[in-house]
Coordinates of C-alpha atoms and ligand atoms in Angstrom, one line a residue:
X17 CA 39.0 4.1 1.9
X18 CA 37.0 6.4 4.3
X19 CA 33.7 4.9 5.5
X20 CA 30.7 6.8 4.0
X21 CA 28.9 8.2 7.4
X22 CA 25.4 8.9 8.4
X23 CA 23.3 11.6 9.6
X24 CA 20.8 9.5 11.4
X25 CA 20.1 6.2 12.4
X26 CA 18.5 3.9 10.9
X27 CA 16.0 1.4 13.0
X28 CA 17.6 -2.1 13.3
X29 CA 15.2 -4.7 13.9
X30 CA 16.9 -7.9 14.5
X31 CA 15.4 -11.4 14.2
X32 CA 14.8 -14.7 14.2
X33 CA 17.2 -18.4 13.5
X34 CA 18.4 -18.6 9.9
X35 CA 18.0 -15.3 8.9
X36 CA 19.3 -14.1 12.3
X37 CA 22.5 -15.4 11.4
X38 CA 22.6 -13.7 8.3
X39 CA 21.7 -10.9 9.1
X40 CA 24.9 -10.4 11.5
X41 CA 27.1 -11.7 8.4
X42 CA 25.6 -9.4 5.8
X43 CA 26.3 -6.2 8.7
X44 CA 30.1 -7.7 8.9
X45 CA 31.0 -8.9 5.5
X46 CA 28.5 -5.9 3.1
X47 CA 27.7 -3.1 5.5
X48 CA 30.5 -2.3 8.4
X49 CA 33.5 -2.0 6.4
X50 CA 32.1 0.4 4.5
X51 CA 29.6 2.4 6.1
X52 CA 29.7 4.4 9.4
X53 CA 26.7 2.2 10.3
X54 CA 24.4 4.4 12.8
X55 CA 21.4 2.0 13.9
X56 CA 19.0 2.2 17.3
X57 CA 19.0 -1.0 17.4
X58 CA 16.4 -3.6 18.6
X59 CA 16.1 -7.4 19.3
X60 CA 13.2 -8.9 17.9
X61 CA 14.6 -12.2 18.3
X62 CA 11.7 -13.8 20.2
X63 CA 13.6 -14.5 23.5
X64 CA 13.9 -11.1 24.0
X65 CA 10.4 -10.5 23.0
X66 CA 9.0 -12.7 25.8
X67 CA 11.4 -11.1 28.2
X68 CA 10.3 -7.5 27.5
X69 CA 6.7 -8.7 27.2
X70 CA 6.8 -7.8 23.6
X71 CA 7.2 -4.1 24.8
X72 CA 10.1 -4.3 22.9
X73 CA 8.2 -4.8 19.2
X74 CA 6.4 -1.5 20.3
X75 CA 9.2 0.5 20.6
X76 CA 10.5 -0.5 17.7
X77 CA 7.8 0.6 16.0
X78 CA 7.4 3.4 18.0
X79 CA 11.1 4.5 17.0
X80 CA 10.1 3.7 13.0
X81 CA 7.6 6.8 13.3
X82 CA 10.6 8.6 14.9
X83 CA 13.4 7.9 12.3
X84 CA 11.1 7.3 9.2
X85 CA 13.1 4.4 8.3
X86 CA 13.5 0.8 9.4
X87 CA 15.6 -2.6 8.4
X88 CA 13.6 -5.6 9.9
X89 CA 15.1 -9.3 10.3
X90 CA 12.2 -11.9 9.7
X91 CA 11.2 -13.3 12.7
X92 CA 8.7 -15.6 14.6
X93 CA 4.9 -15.6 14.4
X94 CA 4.8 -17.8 17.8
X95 CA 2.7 -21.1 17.7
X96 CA 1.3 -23.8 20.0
X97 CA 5.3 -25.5 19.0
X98 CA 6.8 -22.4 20.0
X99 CA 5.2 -22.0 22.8
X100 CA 7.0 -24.6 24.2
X101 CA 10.1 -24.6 22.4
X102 CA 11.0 -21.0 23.7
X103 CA 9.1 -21.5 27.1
X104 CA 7.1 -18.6 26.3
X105 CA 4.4 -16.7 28.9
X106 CA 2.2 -15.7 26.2
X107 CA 1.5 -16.2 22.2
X108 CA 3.5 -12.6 21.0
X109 CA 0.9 -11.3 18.2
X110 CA 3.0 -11.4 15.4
X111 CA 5.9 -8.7 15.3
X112 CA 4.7 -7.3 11.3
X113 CA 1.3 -7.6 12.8
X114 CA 2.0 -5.0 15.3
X115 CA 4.4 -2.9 13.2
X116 CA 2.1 -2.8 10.6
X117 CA -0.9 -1.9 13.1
X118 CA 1.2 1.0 14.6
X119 CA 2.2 2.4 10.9
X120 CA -1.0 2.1 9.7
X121 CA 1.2 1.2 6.6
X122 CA 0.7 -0.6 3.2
X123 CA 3.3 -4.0 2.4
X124 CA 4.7 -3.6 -1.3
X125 CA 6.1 -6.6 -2.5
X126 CA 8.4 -6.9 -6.1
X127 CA 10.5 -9.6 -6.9
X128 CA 14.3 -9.1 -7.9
X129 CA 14.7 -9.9 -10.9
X130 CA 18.1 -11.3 -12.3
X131 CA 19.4 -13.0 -15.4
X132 CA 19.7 -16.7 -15.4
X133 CA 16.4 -16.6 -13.3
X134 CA 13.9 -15.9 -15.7
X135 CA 10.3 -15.4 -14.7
X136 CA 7.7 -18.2 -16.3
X137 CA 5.3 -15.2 -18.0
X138 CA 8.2 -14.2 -20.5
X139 CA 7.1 -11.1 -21.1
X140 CA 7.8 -9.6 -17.8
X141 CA 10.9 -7.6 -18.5
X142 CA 10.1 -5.7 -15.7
X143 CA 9.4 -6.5 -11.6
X144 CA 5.8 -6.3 -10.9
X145 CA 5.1 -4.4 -7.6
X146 CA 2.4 -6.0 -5.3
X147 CA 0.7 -3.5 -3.0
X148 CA -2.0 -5.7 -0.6
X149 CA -4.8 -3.8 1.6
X150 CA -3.8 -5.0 4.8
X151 CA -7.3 -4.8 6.8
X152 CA -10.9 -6.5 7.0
X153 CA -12.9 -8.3 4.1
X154 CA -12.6 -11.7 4.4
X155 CA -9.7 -11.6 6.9
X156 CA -12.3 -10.2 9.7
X157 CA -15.9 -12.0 9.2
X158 CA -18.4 -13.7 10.9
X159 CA -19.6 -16.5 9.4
X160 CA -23.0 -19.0 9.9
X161 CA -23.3 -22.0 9.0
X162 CA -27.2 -21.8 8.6
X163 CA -28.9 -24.7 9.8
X164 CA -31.9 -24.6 7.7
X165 CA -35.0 -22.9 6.4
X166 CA -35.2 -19.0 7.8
X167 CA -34.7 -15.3 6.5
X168 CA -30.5 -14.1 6.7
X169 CA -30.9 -10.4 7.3
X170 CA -27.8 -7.7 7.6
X171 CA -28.5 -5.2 10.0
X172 CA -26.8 -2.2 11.0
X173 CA -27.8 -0.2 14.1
X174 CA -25.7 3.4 14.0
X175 CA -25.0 5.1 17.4
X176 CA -28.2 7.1 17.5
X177 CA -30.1 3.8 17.7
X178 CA -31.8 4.2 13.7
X179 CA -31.3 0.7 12.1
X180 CA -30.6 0.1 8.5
X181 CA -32.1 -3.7 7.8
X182 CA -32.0 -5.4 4.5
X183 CA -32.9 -9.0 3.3
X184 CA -29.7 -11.2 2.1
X185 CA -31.7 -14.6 1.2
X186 CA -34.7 -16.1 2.4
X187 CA -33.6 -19.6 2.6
X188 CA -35.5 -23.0 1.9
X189 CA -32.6 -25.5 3.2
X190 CA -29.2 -25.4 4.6
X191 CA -26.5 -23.0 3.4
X192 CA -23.9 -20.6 5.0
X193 CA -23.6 -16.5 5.3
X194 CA -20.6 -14.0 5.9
X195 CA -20.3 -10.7 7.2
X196 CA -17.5 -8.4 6.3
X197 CA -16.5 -4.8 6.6
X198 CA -13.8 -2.4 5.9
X199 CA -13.3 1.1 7.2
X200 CA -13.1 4.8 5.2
X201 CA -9.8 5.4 7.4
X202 CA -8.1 2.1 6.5
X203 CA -9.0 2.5 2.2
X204 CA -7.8 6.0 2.1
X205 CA -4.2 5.3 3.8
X206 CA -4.1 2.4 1.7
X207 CA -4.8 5.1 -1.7
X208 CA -2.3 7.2 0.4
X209 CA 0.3 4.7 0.0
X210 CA -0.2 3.6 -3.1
X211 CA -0.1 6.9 -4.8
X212 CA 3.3 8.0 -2.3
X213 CA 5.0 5.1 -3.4
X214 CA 4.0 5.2 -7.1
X215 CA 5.5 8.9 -6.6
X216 CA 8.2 7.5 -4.7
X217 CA 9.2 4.6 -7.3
X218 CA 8.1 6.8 -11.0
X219 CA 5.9 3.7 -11.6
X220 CA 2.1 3.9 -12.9
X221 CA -0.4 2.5 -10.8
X222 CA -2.8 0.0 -11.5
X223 CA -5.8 -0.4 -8.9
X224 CA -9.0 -2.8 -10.1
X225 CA -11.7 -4.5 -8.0
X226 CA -15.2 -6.0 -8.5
X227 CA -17.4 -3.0 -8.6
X228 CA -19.3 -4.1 -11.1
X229 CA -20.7 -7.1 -9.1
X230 CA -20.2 -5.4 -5.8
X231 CA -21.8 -1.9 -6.6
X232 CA -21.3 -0.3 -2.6
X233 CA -18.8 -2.0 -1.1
X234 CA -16.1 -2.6 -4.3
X235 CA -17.3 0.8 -5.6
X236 CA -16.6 2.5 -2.4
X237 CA -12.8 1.7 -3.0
X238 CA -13.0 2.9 -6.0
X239 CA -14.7 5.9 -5.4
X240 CA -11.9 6.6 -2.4
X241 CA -9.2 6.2 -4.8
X242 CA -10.3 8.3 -7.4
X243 CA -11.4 11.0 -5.0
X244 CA -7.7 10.8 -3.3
X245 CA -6.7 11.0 -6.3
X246 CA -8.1 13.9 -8.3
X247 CA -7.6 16.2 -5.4
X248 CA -4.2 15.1 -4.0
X249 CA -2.0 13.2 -6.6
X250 CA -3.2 13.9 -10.5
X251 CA -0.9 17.1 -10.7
X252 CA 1.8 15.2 -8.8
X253 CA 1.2 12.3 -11.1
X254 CA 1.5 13.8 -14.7
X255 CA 4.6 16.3 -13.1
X256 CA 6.3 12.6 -12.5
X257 CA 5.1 11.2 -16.2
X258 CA 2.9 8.6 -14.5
X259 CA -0.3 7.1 -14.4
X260 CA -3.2 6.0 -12.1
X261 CA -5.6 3.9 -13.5
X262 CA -8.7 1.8 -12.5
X263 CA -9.9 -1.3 -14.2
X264 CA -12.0 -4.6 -13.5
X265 CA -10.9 -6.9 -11.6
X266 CA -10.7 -9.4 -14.3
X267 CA -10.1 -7.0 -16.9
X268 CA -6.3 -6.5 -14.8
X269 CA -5.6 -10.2 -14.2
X270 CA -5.7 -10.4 -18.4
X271 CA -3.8 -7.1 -18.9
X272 CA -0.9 -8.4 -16.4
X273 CA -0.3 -11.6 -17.9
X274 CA 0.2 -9.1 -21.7
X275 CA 2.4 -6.7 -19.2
X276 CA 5.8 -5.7 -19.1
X277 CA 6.0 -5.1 -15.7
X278 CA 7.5 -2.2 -14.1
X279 CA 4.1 -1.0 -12.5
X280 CA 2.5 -1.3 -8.9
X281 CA -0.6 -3.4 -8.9
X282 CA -2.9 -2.2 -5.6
X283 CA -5.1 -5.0 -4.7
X284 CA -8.1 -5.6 -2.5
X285 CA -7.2 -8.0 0.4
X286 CA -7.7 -11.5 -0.6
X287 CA -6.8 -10.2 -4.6
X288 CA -3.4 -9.1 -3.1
X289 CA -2.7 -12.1 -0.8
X290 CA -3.5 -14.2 -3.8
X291 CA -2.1 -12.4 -6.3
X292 CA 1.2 -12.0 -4.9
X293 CA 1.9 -15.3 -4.2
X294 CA 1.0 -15.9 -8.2
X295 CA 4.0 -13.4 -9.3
X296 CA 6.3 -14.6 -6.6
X297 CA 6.3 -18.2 -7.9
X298 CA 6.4 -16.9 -11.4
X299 CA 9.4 -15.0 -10.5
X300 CA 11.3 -18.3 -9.3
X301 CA 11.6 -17.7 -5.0
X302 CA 10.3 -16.4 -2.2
X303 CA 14.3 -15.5 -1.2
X304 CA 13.7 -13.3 -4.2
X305 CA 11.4 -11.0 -3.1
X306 CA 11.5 -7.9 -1.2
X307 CA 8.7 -6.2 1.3
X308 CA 8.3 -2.9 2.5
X309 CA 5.9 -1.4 4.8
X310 CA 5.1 2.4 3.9
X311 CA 2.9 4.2 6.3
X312 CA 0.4 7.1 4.8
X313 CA 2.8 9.5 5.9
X314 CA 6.0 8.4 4.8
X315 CA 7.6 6.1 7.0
X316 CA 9.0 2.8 5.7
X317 CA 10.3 -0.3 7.3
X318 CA 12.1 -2.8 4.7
X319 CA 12.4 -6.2 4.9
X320 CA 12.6 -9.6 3.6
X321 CA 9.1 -11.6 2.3
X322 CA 10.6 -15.2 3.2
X323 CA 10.4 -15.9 7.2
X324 CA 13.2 -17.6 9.6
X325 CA 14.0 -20.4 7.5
X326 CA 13.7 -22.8 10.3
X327 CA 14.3 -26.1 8.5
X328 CA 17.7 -24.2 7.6
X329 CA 18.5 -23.3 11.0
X330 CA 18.3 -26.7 12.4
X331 CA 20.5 -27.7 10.2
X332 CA 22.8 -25.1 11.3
X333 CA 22.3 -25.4 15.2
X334 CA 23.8 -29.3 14.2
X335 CA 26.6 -28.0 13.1
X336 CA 25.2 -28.7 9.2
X337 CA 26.4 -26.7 6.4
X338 CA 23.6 -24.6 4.9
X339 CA 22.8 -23.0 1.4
X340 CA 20.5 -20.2 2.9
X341 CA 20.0 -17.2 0.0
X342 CA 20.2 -14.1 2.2
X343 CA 19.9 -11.8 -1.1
X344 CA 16.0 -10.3 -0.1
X345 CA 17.7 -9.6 3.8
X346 CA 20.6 -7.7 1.5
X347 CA 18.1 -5.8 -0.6
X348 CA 16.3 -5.1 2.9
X349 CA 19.2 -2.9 4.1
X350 CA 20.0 -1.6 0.9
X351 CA 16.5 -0.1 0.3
X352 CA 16.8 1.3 4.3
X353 CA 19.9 2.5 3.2
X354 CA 19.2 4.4 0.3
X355 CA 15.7 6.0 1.8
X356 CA 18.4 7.0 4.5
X357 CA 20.7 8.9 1.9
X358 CA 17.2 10.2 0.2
X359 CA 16.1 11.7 3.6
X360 CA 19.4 13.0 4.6
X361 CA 21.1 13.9 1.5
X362 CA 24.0 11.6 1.8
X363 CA 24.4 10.6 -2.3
X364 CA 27.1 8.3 -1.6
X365 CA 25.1 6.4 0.6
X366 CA 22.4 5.9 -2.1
X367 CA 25.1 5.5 -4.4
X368 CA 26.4 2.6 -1.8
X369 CA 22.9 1.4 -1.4
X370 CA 23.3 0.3 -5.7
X371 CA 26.5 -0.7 -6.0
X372 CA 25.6 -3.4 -3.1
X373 CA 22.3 -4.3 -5.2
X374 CA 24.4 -4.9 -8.7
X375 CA 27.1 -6.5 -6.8
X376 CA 24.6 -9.1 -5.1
X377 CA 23.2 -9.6 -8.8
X378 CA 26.3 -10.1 -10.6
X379 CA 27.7 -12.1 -8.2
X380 CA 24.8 -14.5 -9.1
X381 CA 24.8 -13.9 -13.2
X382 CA 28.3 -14.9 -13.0
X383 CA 27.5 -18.0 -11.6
X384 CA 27.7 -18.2 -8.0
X385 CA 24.6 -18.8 -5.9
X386 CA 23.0 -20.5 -2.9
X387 CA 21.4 -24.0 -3.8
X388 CA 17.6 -22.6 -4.1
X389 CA 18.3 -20.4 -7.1
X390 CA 21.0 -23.9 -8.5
X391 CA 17.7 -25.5 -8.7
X392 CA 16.1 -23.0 -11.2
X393 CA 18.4 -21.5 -13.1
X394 CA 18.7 -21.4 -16.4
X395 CA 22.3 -21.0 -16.4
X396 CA 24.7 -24.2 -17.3
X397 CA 27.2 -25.0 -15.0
X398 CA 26.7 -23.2 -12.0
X399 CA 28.9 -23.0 -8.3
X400 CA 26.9 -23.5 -5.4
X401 CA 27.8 -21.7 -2.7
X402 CA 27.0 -22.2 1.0
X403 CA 25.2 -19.4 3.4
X404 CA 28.4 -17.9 4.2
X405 CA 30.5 -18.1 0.7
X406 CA 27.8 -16.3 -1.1
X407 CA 28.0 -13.3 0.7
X408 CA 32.0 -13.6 0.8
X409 CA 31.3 -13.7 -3.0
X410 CA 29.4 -10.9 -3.0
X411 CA 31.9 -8.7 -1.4
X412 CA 34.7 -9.5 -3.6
X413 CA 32.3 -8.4 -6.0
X414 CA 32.0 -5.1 -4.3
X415 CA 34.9 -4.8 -3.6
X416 CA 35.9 -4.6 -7.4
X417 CA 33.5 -2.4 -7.8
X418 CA 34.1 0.1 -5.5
Ligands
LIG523 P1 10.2 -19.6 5.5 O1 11.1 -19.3 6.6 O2 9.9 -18.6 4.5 O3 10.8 -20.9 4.8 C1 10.0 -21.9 4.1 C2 10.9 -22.6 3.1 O4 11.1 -21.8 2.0 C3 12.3 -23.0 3.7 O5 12.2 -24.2 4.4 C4 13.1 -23.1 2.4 O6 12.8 -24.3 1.7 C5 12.5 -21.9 1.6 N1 13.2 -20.6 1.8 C6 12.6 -19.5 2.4 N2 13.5 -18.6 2.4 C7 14.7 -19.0 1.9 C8 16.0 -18.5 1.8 N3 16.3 -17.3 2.1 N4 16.9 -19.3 1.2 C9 16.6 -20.6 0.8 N5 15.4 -21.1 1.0 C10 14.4 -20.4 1.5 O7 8.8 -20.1 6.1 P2 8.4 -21.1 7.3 O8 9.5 -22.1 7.4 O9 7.0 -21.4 7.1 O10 8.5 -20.2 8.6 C11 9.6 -20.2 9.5 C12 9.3 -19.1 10.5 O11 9.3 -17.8 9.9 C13 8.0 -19.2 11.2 O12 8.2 -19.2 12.6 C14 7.1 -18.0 10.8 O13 6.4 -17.5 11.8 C15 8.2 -17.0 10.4 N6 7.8 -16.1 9.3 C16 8.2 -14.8 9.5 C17 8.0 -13.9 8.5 C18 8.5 -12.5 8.7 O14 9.1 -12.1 9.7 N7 8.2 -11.6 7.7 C19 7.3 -14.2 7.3 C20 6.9 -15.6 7.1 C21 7.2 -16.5 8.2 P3 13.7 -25.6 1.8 O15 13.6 -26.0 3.3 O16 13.0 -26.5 0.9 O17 15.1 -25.3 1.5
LIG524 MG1 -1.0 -16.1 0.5

């Protein structure tokens, strides 16, 4: 069978321990036997990181706004441990930290559903798409712990020197204060996003926050979004059959849990970074879950949610059999791959891209899986398979099917 070829590479980011090893068994086993694999390839393994000064994260990301499309190995947030474990000359910022930062991009999350791992809330038939703001609130404050008796004020002093001063509490006693922020620029790219992907994916789009309670600084992202939206996306939206809608807050928790699925739910920082972690452990496992970054104009980098799997990877370097679940790192290259054939035209690439993704999912409906998914499954009688025979697995599953 001729290998389907490619028109432009792809940007292969490469990783970190456990899912470093994966990742070069998913490109010989899923991908290089039958694709023409064209990739500009990049080690983000954090060795090479420290050599290059990081320099090399930057022009990875730098080659993303290039391309418009990028596969990404998890890898390693450096700590105090790390430090020493890999020698290092500094503490690396955190590789999706700096992508991210250079995209100016949105993370989508959905988990991959599959039968025989059903999700607790049994009325989601459908994934449920998490898009999380990325910037400020409560991820970039100043906090006091007030001492005692004395006036908390929030002042803002604009570049022309005129103040804007108002009272928050008088206080007769101990207590604390916060100050927070978020930027015009950062909530329309995150609308952007939302609304391009919603496009991109024919899903509705759900967006709530607290405006009620918080009547300027909720408000203002909902004003932003609705602004976006009336002059950029509503014709776009009801050509595609979809929908944008705005609710409370709490008013979209309740609605979820009564849900189907199958929409993207756009949420405020800390809502999102909650939230998500609420419909991934509904959904079973974080090895179940896919990421993708999508900047405001169109460029995406795909990638696992789960990180190294370090514990794994010891295991490993001892010589250790492991059960690692490498099926989000597959769906990783097969959403690259099929924005690839989108971009370029190539429909047997995107028809590749599908085949892999059913393959991967009725290789574990018929039975076989890594021990994480054994240990929730519904299904009787199951074969646990280790990191390297699932993914044998799954090619003799694609290979029937191609
Ligand atoms: P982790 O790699 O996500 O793993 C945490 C635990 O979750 C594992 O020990 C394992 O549980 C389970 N798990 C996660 N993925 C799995 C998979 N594919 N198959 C089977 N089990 C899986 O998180 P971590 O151990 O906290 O972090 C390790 C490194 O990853 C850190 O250095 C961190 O900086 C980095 N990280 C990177 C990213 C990224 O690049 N996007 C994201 C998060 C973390 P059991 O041990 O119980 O089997
Ligand atoms: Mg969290």
């Amino acid at each position: 069978m001729a290998k389907i070829e490619m028109k432009t590479p792809l940007v292969e980011m490469d990783g970190d321990e456990m899912t470093r090893i994966l990742w070069k068994m998913i490109k010989d086993e899923l991908l290089l036997p039958f694709i023409d694999l064209k990739t500009e390839y990049y080690d983000l393994g954090l060795e090479y990181r420290n050599e290059t000064n990081d320099q090399v994260t930057i022009d990875s990301a730098e080659a993303t706004k290039k391309y418009g499309v990028a596969v990404k190995c998890a890898t390693i947030t450096p700590n105090a441990a790390r430090m020493t474990e890999y020698n290092l000359k500094e503490m690396w910022k955190s590789p999706n930290g700096t992508i991210r930062a250079a995209l100016d991009g949105t993370v989508f999350r959905a988990p991959i559903q599959v039968k025989g791992i059903e999700p607790c809330v049994k009325n989601w038939e459908k994934p449920i798409t998490l898009a999380r703001h990325a910037y400020g609130d409560v991820y970039k404050n100043t906090e006091i712990k007030v001492p005692g008796a004395g006036k908390a004020e929030l002042v803002f002093t604009g570049a022309d020197g005129k103040e804007i001063r108002q009272t928050i509490q008088e206080f007769d006693g101990p207590g604390i204060i916060q100050g927070i922020h978020n930027t015009d620029k950062s909530i329309t790219s995150f609308a952007k996003a939302c609304f391009n992907y919603a496009l991109d994916t024919k899903q509705d789009l759900w967006f709530a926050t607290k405006d009620t309670i918080s009547k300027i600084y909720d408000h203002n992202f909902k004003d932003i979004f609705q602004d976006i939206y009336d002059k950029e996306y509503k014709d776009k939206f009801e050509a595609a059959g979809i929908e944008y809608f705005y609710t409370l807050i709490d008013d979209a928790v309740a609605r979820v849990m009564k849900a189907k699925g199958g929409f993207i739910w756009a949420c405020k920082n800390y809502d999102g970074d909650v939230m998500s972690d609420m419909v991934s452990s509904a959904c079973g496992s974080l090895a179940m879950m896919t990421s993708v970054l999508v900047s405001p104009s169109g460029v995406y980098e795909y990638e696992a949610a789960h990180g190294t799997v370090q514990r794994h990877y010891y295991k490993h370097l001892k010589g250790e059999e492991t059960s690692t679940n490498s099926v989000a790192t597959i769906f990783a290259w097969t959403g690259a791959l099929r924005k690839r054939g989108e971009l370029d035209n190539i429909p047997e690439l995107m028809a590749f891209a599908d085949k892999l993704e059913k393959a991967t999912l009725s290789t574990i409906e018929s039975g076989k899986m890594t021990k994480d998914l054994a240990l929730i499954t519904s299904m009787k009688d199951v074969t646990v398979l280790n990191s390297e025979g699932f993914i044998k697995a799954v090619r003799e599953s694609l290979e029937t099917m191609l």
